[in-house]
Short mmCIF file of C-alpha atoms in Angstrom, two decimals:
data_model
loop_
_atom_site.label_atom_id
_atom_site.label_comp_id
_atom_site.label_asym_id
_atom_site.label_seq_id
_atom_site.Cartn_x
_atom_site.Cartn_y
_atom_site.Cartn_z
CA MET S 594 -17.97 -37.26 6.24
CA ASN S 595 -17.82 -34.67 9.00
CA ARG S 596 -14.27 -35.25 10.17
CA SER S 597 -11.24 -34.54 8.02
CA SER S 598 -10.08 -37.22 5.62
CA ASN S 599 -6.69 -37.35 7.35
CA HIS S 600 -8.27 -38.12 10.73
CA PHE S 601 -10.46 -40.82 9.24
CA ASP S 602 -7.45 -42.31 7.44
CA ASP S 603 -5.51 -42.44 10.71
CA ASP S 604 -8.38 -44.24 12.44
CA LEU S 605 -8.76 -46.54 9.45
CA ASN S 606 -5.09 -47.53 9.59
CA GLN S 607 -5.61 -48.62 13.19
CA CYS S 608 -8.65 -50.61 12.10
CA VAL S 609 -6.66 -52.33 9.33
CA GLN S 610 -4.08 -53.47 11.88
CA THR S 611 -6.84 -54.82 14.10
CA MET S 612 -8.28 -56.80 11.20
CA ARG S 613 -4.88 -58.11 10.09
CA ASP S 614 -4.13 -59.34 13.61
CA GLY S 615 -7.61 -60.67 14.28
CA SER S 616 -8.72 -62.66 11.24
CA LYS S 617 -6.45 -63.74 8.41
CA SER S 618 -9.44 -65.21 6.53
CA PHE S 619 -11.44 -61.99 6.66
CA PHE S 620 -8.36 -59.90 5.88
CA ALA S 621 -7.58 -62.02 2.80
CA ALA S 622 -11.12 -61.75 1.46
CA SER S 623 -11.33 -58.01 2.17
CA ARG S 624 -8.32 -57.28 -0.05
CA VAL S 625 -10.52 -58.09 -3.05
CA LEU S 626 -13.18 -55.52 -2.10
CA PRO S 627 -13.25 -52.14 -3.87
CA SER S 628 -11.92 -49.39 -1.59
CA ARG S 629 -15.33 -47.70 -1.28
CA VAL S 630 -16.54 -50.86 0.48
CA ARG S 631 -13.28 -52.14 1.96
CA ASP S 632 -12.65 -49.06 4.10
CA PRO S 633 -16.04 -48.95 5.88
CA ALA S 634 -16.03 -52.76 6.13
CA THR S 635 -12.65 -52.56 7.86
CA ALA S 636 -14.01 -50.04 10.35
CA LEU S 637 -16.99 -52.31 11.03
CA TYR S 638 -14.76 -55.35 11.52
CA ALA S 639 -12.45 -53.50 13.91
CA PHE S 640 -15.35 -52.44 16.13
CA CYS S 641 -16.78 -55.97 16.11
CA ARG S 642 -13.39 -57.49 16.92
CA ILE S 643 -12.51 -55.12 19.73
CA THR S 644 -15.92 -55.38 21.39
CA ASP S 645 -15.94 -59.17 20.97
CA ASP S 646 -12.59 -59.37 22.76
CA ILE S 647 -14.03 -57.33 25.63
CA ALA S 648 -17.06 -59.60 25.93
CA ASP S 649 -14.89 -62.73 25.66
CA ALA S 650 -12.57 -61.70 28.48
CA ALA S 651 -12.69 -63.93 31.53
CA ASP S 652 -13.63 -60.96 33.72
CA ALA S 653 -16.42 -59.70 31.43
CA THR S 654 -19.54 -58.73 33.37
CA ALA S 655 -22.91 -57.10 32.87
CA GLU S 656 -21.10 -53.80 33.45
CA SER S 657 -18.81 -54.57 30.49
CA ILE S 658 -21.87 -54.98 28.28
CA HIS S 659 -23.40 -51.78 29.62
CA THR S 660 -20.20 -49.94 28.72
CA LEU S 661 -20.40 -51.27 25.16
CA GLN S 662 -24.01 -50.13 24.91
CA GLU S 663 -22.99 -46.65 26.08
CA ARG S 664 -20.21 -46.57 23.50
CA LEU S 665 -22.75 -47.44 20.81
CA THR S 666 -25.09 -44.69 21.99
CA ALA S 667 -22.24 -42.19 21.70
CA ILE S 668 -21.36 -43.49 18.24
CA TYR S 669 -24.92 -42.97 16.99
CA ALA S 670 -25.11 -39.55 18.62
CA GLY S 671 -22.09 -38.52 16.56
CA HIS S 672 -19.89 -38.13 19.64
CA PRO S 673 -17.80 -41.33 19.76
CA GLY S 674 -15.21 -41.89 22.45
CA ASP S 675 -11.50 -41.44 21.84
CA ILE S 676 -11.15 -44.88 20.25
CA PRO S 677 -10.20 -45.20 16.55
CA ALA S 678 -12.70 -48.00 15.85
CA ASP S 679 -15.54 -46.05 17.49
CA ARG S 680 -14.73 -42.87 15.58
CA ALA S 681 -14.51 -44.74 12.28
CA LEU S 682 -17.76 -46.62 12.90
CA SER S 683 -19.55 -43.38 13.73
CA GLU S 684 -18.77 -42.16 10.22
CA VAL S 685 -19.86 -45.47 8.70
CA VAL S 686 -23.27 -45.82 10.39
CA ARG S 687 -24.15 -42.27 9.38
CA ALA S 688 -22.97 -42.64 5.78
CA PHE S 689 -24.78 -45.93 5.18
CA ASP S 690 -27.90 -45.44 7.32
CA ILE S 691 -27.20 -48.51 9.45
CA PRO S 692 -30.00 -48.86 12.01
CA LYS S 693 -28.83 -48.96 15.61
CA GLU S 694 -30.80 -52.18 16.15
CA LEU S 695 -28.14 -54.12 14.21
CA PRO S 696 -25.03 -53.38 16.31
CA LEU S 697 -27.24 -53.37 19.41
CA ALA S 698 -28.27 -56.95 18.61
CA LEU S 699 -24.59 -57.80 18.17
CA ILE S 700 -23.91 -56.57 21.69
CA GLU S 701 -26.88 -58.57 22.94
CA GLY S 702 -25.16 -61.65 21.55
CA TYR S 703 -22.04 -60.69 23.50
CA GLU S 704 -24.21 -60.39 26.60
CA TRP S 705 -25.39 -63.98 26.10
CA ASP S 706 -21.73 -65.00 25.99
CA THR S 707 -21.01 -63.35 29.33
CA GLN S 708 -23.99 -65.26 30.75
CA TYR S 709 -22.52 -68.56 29.48
CA ARG S 710 -25.82 -69.34 27.82
CA THR S 711 -26.41 -72.75 26.32
CA TYR S 712 -28.78 -73.54 23.47
CA GLU S 713 -31.33 -76.31 23.75
CA THR S 714 -32.22 -76.63 20.07
CA PHE S 715 -30.63 -75.75 16.75
CA ASP S 716 -33.16 -72.96 16.31
CA ASP S 717 -32.08 -71.55 19.67
CA LEU S 718 -28.48 -71.62 18.45
CA LEU S 719 -29.51 -69.75 15.29
CA ASP S 720 -30.97 -67.00 17.50
CA TYR S 721 -27.49 -66.55 18.94
CA CYS S 722 -25.79 -66.75 15.53
CA ALA S 723 -28.19 -64.14 14.16
CA ARG S 724 -26.96 -61.70 16.79
CA VAL S 725 -23.21 -62.25 16.65
CA ALA S 726 -22.91 -62.94 12.90
CA GLY S 727 -26.17 -62.31 11.05
CA THR S 728 -25.92 -58.69 12.17
CA VAL S 729 -22.49 -58.39 10.56
CA GLY S 730 -23.79 -59.87 7.30
CA ALA S 731 -26.65 -57.36 7.28
CA MET S 732 -24.35 -54.41 8.00
CA MET S 733 -21.94 -55.51 5.26
CA CYS S 734 -24.88 -55.69 2.87
CA LEU S 735 -25.82 -52.09 3.68
CA ILE S 736 -22.23 -50.96 3.19
CA MET S 737 -22.35 -52.51 -0.28
CA GLY S 738 -25.46 -50.43 -0.99
CA LYS S 739 -28.01 -53.25 -0.91
CA ARG S 740 -31.11 -52.94 1.27
CA GLU S 741 -33.60 -55.29 -0.41
CA PRO S 742 -35.07 -57.85 2.04
CA GLU S 743 -34.13 -60.85 -0.12
CA THR S 744 -30.50 -59.78 -0.45
CA LEU S 745 -30.31 -58.96 3.26
CA ALA S 746 -31.67 -62.41 4.11
CA ARG S 747 -28.97 -64.11 2.06
CA ALA S 748 -26.28 -61.92 3.64
CA CYS S 749 -27.55 -62.93 7.07
CA ASP S 750 -27.51 -66.58 5.94
CA LEU S 751 -23.81 -66.23 5.16
CA GLY S 752 -23.21 -64.82 8.63
CA LEU S 753 -25.10 -67.71 10.21
CA ALA S 754 -23.10 -70.24 8.18
CA MET S 755 -19.78 -68.68 9.17
CA GLN S 756 -20.70 -68.68 12.84
CA LEU S 757 -21.76 -72.33 12.71
CA THR S 758 -18.38 -73.09 11.13
CA ASN S 759 -16.64 -71.20 13.93
CA ILE S 760 -18.58 -73.16 16.53
CA ALA S 761 -17.74 -76.49 14.87
CA ARG S 762 -14.05 -75.55 14.69
CA ASP S 763 -13.78 -74.19 18.24
CA VAL S 764 -15.46 -76.93 20.29
CA GLY S 765 -12.26 -77.65 22.23
CA ASP S 766 -11.26 -74.01 22.75
CA ASP S 767 -14.75 -73.10 23.92
CA ALA S 768 -14.78 -76.02 26.37
CA LEU S 769 -11.54 -74.77 27.94
CA ASN S 770 -13.37 -71.51 28.62
CA GLY S 771 -16.33 -73.33 30.14
CA ARG S 772 -18.57 -72.75 27.12
CA ILE S 773 -20.46 -75.08 24.84
CA TYR S 774 -22.51 -73.89 21.89
CA LEU S 775 -23.54 -77.23 20.37
CA PRO S 776 -27.31 -77.82 20.68
CA LEU S 777 -27.95 -79.70 23.93
CA GLN S 778 -30.68 -81.71 22.24
CA TRP S 779 -28.17 -83.04 19.73
CA LEU S 780 -25.71 -83.90 22.49
CA ARG S 781 -28.33 -85.86 24.42
CA GLU S 782 -29.27 -87.76 21.28
CA GLU S 783 -25.65 -88.92 21.13
CA GLY S 784 -25.56 -89.80 24.82
CA ILE S 785 -23.34 -86.86 25.81
CA ASN S 786 -23.93 -85.18 29.17
CA LYS S 787 -22.97 -81.52 28.92
CA GLU S 788 -21.72 -81.08 32.49
CA GLU S 789 -19.68 -84.27 32.49
CA TRP S 790 -18.16 -83.52 29.10
CA LEU S 791 -17.17 -79.97 30.06
CA GLN S 792 -15.33 -81.33 33.10
CA ASN S 793 -13.23 -83.54 30.83
CA PRO S 794 -13.51 -82.45 27.16
CA GLN S 795 -12.55 -85.39 24.97
CA PHE S 796 -13.09 -86.14 21.32
CA ASN S 797 -15.10 -89.25 20.49
CA GLU S 798 -17.28 -90.67 17.74
CA SER S 799 -20.46 -89.37 19.34
CA LEU S 800 -19.11 -85.83 19.35
CA SER S 801 -17.90 -86.17 15.76
CA ARG S 802 -21.47 -86.88 14.66
CA VAL S 803 -22.69 -83.70 16.34
CA VAL S 804 -19.94 -81.66 14.65
CA ALA S 805 -20.75 -83.29 11.29
CA ARG S 806 -24.39 -82.37 11.74
CA LEU S 807 -23.48 -78.77 12.46
CA LEU S 808 -21.27 -78.57 9.37
CA LYS S 809 -24.09 -79.99 7.26
CA GLU S 810 -26.39 -77.20 8.44
CA ALA S 811 -23.65 -74.66 7.72
CA ASP S 812 -23.22 -76.01 4.19
CA LEU S 813 -26.94 -75.63 3.52
CA LEU S 814 -26.70 -71.99 4.58
CA TYR S 815 -23.58 -71.40 2.47
CA LYS S 816 -25.48 -72.71 -0.54
CA GLN S 817 -28.46 -70.53 0.30
CA ALA S 818 -26.19 -67.49 0.74
CA GLU S 819 -24.64 -68.01 -2.69
CA ILE S 820 -27.99 -67.22 -4.31
CA GLY S 821 -27.72 -63.66 -3.03
CA ILE S 822 -24.21 -62.97 -4.32
CA ILE S 823 -25.51 -62.22 -7.82
CA ASP S 824 -27.56 -59.37 -6.30
CA LEU S 825 -24.44 -57.63 -4.98
CA PRO S 826 -22.51 -54.97 -6.93
CA TRP S 827 -20.40 -56.81 -9.50
CA ASP S 828 -17.09 -55.62 -8.04
CA CYS S 829 -18.06 -56.84 -4.55
CA ARG S 830 -18.99 -60.38 -5.59
CA PRO S 831 -15.45 -61.86 -5.67
CA ALA S 832 -14.69 -60.81 -2.09
CA ILE S 833 -17.94 -62.16 -0.68
CA GLN S 834 -17.59 -65.35 -2.68
CA ALA S 835 -14.00 -65.63 -1.38
CA ALA S 836 -15.18 -65.25 2.21
CA ARG S 837 -17.84 -67.89 1.60
CA LEU S 838 -15.37 -70.33 0.05
CA ILE S 839 -12.62 -69.80 2.63
CA TYR S 840 -14.94 -70.24 5.61
CA ALA S 841 -16.63 -73.27 4.06
CA GLU S 842 -13.15 -74.73 3.52
CA ILE S 843 -12.61 -74.67 7.29
CA GLY S 844 -15.34 -77.29 7.43
CA ARG S 845 -13.55 -79.38 4.80
CA GLU S 846 -10.30 -79.14 6.78
CA LEU S 847 -12.19 -80.25 9.86
CA GLU S 848 -13.49 -83.26 7.95
CA ARG S 849 -9.93 -84.13 6.94
CA LEU S 850 -9.12 -84.14 10.66
CA ASN S 851 -11.93 -86.67 11.20
CA LEU S 852 -14.08 -83.90 12.73
CA ASP S 853 -11.80 -83.63 15.77
CA SER S 854 -12.12 -80.00 16.86
CA VAL S 855 -11.10 -80.79 20.44
CA SER S 856 -7.51 -81.98 20.02
CA VAL S 857 -6.57 -79.88 16.99
CA ARG S 858 -7.67 -76.68 15.25
CA ALA S 859 -8.66 -76.72 11.59
CA VAL S 860 -6.75 -74.11 9.57
CA VAL S 861 -6.94 -73.27 5.88
CA SER S 862 -3.42 -72.89 4.46
CA LYS S 863 -2.29 -69.70 2.76
CA GLN S 864 -1.80 -71.61 -0.49
CA ARG S 865 -5.33 -72.96 -0.35
CA LYS S 866 -6.72 -69.49 0.35
CA LEU S 867 -4.96 -68.17 -2.75
CA VAL S 868 -6.55 -70.92 -4.83
CA LEU S 869 -9.98 -70.08 -3.43
CA LEU S 870 -9.43 -66.36 -4.07
CA THR S 871 -8.72 -67.22 -7.70
CA HIS S 872 -11.90 -69.28 -7.92
CA ALA S 873 -13.85 -66.43 -6.35
CA ALA S 874 -12.88 -64.08 -9.18
CA SER S 875 -15.36 -65.89 -11.41
CA ALA S 876 -18.15 -64.48 -9.23
CA ILE S 877 -17.97 -61.26 -11.26
CA ILE S 878 -19.76 -62.92 -14.15
CA ALA S 879 -21.16 -66.07 -12.54
CA LYS S 880 -24.88 -66.66 -12.71
CA PHE S 881 -25.87 -68.50 -9.58
CA SER S 882 -29.01 -70.51 -8.91
CA SER S 883 -32.30 -68.80 -9.65
CA ARG S 884 -33.59 -66.40 -7.04
CA ARG S 885 -36.86 -68.28 -7.20
CA MET S 886 -35.11 -71.12 -5.34
CA ALA S 887 -34.34 -68.87 -2.39
CA LYS S 888 -36.14 -69.52 0.86
CA GLU S 889 -37.87 -66.90 2.95
CA ALA S 890 -35.83 -65.37 5.73
CA HIS S 891 -35.39 -67.64 8.72
CA ARG S 892 -37.28 -66.53 11.82
CA SER S 893 -34.01 -65.84 13.64
CA ILE S 894 -32.95 -63.08 11.23
CA GLN S 895 -36.31 -61.51 10.38
CA PHE S 896 -35.96 -58.82 13.06
CA LEU S 897 -32.75 -57.60 11.39
CA ILE S 898 -34.45 -57.28 8.01
CA ASP S 899 -37.41 -55.50 9.61
CA ALA S 900 -35.07 -53.00 11.29
CA VAL S 901 -33.54 -52.07 7.95
CA SER S 902 -36.94 -51.79 6.26
CA LYS S 903 -38.06 -49.27 8.88
CA THR S 904 -34.93 -47.12 8.58
CA PRO S 905 -35.16 -44.14 6.18
CA HIS S 906 -32.45 -44.21 3.54
CA ILE S 907 -31.29 -41.40 1.28
CA ARG S 908 -29.82 -42.78 -1.94
CA HIS S 909 -26.60 -41.00 -2.89
CA TYR S 910 -25.83 -40.83 -6.60
CA GLY S 911 -22.60 -38.90 -6.22
CA GLY S 912 -19.10 -40.27 -5.87
CA THR S 913 -16.39 -40.98 -8.40
CA ILE S 914 -17.02 -41.74 -12.05
CA TYR S 915 -16.07 -45.35 -11.30
CA GLU S 916 -18.67 -45.57 -8.52
CA ARG S 917 -21.38 -44.10 -10.74
CA LEU S 918 -20.42 -46.51 -13.52
CA THR S 919 -20.68 -49.39 -11.06
CA TRP S 920 -24.19 -48.26 -10.14
CA VAL S 921 -25.20 -48.13 -13.83
CA VAL S 922 -23.78 -51.62 -14.52
CA ASP S 923 -25.67 -53.02 -11.52
CA LEU S 924 -28.88 -51.32 -12.65
CA LEU S 925 -28.57 -52.81 -16.14
CA GLU S 926 -27.93 -56.25 -14.64
CA ARG S 927 -31.06 -55.97 -12.50
CA VAL S 928 -33.14 -54.98 -15.54
CA GLU S 929 -31.75 -57.93 -17.51
CA GLU S 930 -32.39 -60.31 -14.61
CA ARG S 931 -36.02 -59.16 -14.31
CA LYS S 932 -36.43 -59.67 -18.05
CA ARG S 933 -35.11 -63.24 -17.79
CA GLU S 934 -37.40 -63.95 -14.84
CA ALA S 935 -40.39 -62.62 -16.80
CA GLU S 936 -39.49 -64.84 -19.76
CA LEU S 937 -39.18 -67.84 -17.44
CA SER S 938 -42.56 -67.02 -15.92
CA VAL S 939 -44.20 -66.93 -19.36
CA GLU S 940 -42.51 -70.22 -20.30
CA ASP S 941 -43.69 -71.87 -17.08
CA ARG S 942 -47.26 -70.72 -17.67
CA PHE S 943 -47.15 -71.95 -21.27
CA GLN S 944 -45.89 -75.39 -20.19
CA ALA S 945 -48.62 -75.55 -17.58
CA GLY S 946 -51.22 -74.86 -20.24
CA GLY S 947 -52.06 -71.42 -18.92
CA LEU S 948 -51.66 -69.65 -22.28
CA GLY S 949 -53.47 -72.11 -24.51
#
């Protein structure tokens, strides 16, 4: 990195505080990450959190978004403003070859928030989720050293699932701010008029069915995302599995509250998070569902994968002995996985009569 280690550490400490204050779930999961990933991930989170707060402010305007875009331009030019999160992110995007299209899409999602956009269909909602959360999943994937399209797609799936969970949990809070993210088509199918409901947000059975439907879609994406965890470096798997389990548990808490996300807010207890963190440790050796079951990337996230594919990347083989050992272990795992897939392919062909 260009700047001194001490300066980066100072900026990073500020980023850690931002993460601790902003998301207890993300902070808990990040503690399980190896430091080589945790530090840049913390810088990424801090930038996302700070810029999200700016876009979420009641007085946010098109000018606010333009300012964020200018900050991003300065970050990618290597001349970030005097803001710890910006300085830290500038180091991260350079070190991990993160294409500018990813954080730029994130800011586009913020812009949609300032416009109080609504989403007619579920696919429309996924377009929004791809920007404000799929982008983060993709950038985290790059920080972990994975750039393969299939792995990126599953990382984006996890981002989509988490954002759908957030939306299901925050229906009441969003309504107080004049926002509604639930697909309008789904609301109409339940006889809910958006304008009338926003004037007097109340929980009812019709709304509970919409929330349940959203959680069901999130669960499908969580399951799809799990397929990609085996492709991550072995020492990163527990943290990502922990994040997946903790966020999915928000949905279970919401179900225990009879899907009422208007009157109350679903929260996962600290004790429950510790249990889930323990379960996540098994992800180091777990063998998840076959990659052959994975779906192609959803249309909403394809542009993120394409942006990474077009970005030149220089593979760095340096680092500590531990980091090089991690790379070797991951390489051996990939070789073994390809061998198993080849054996399965031969077995399938034999059963189909193709080798007789």
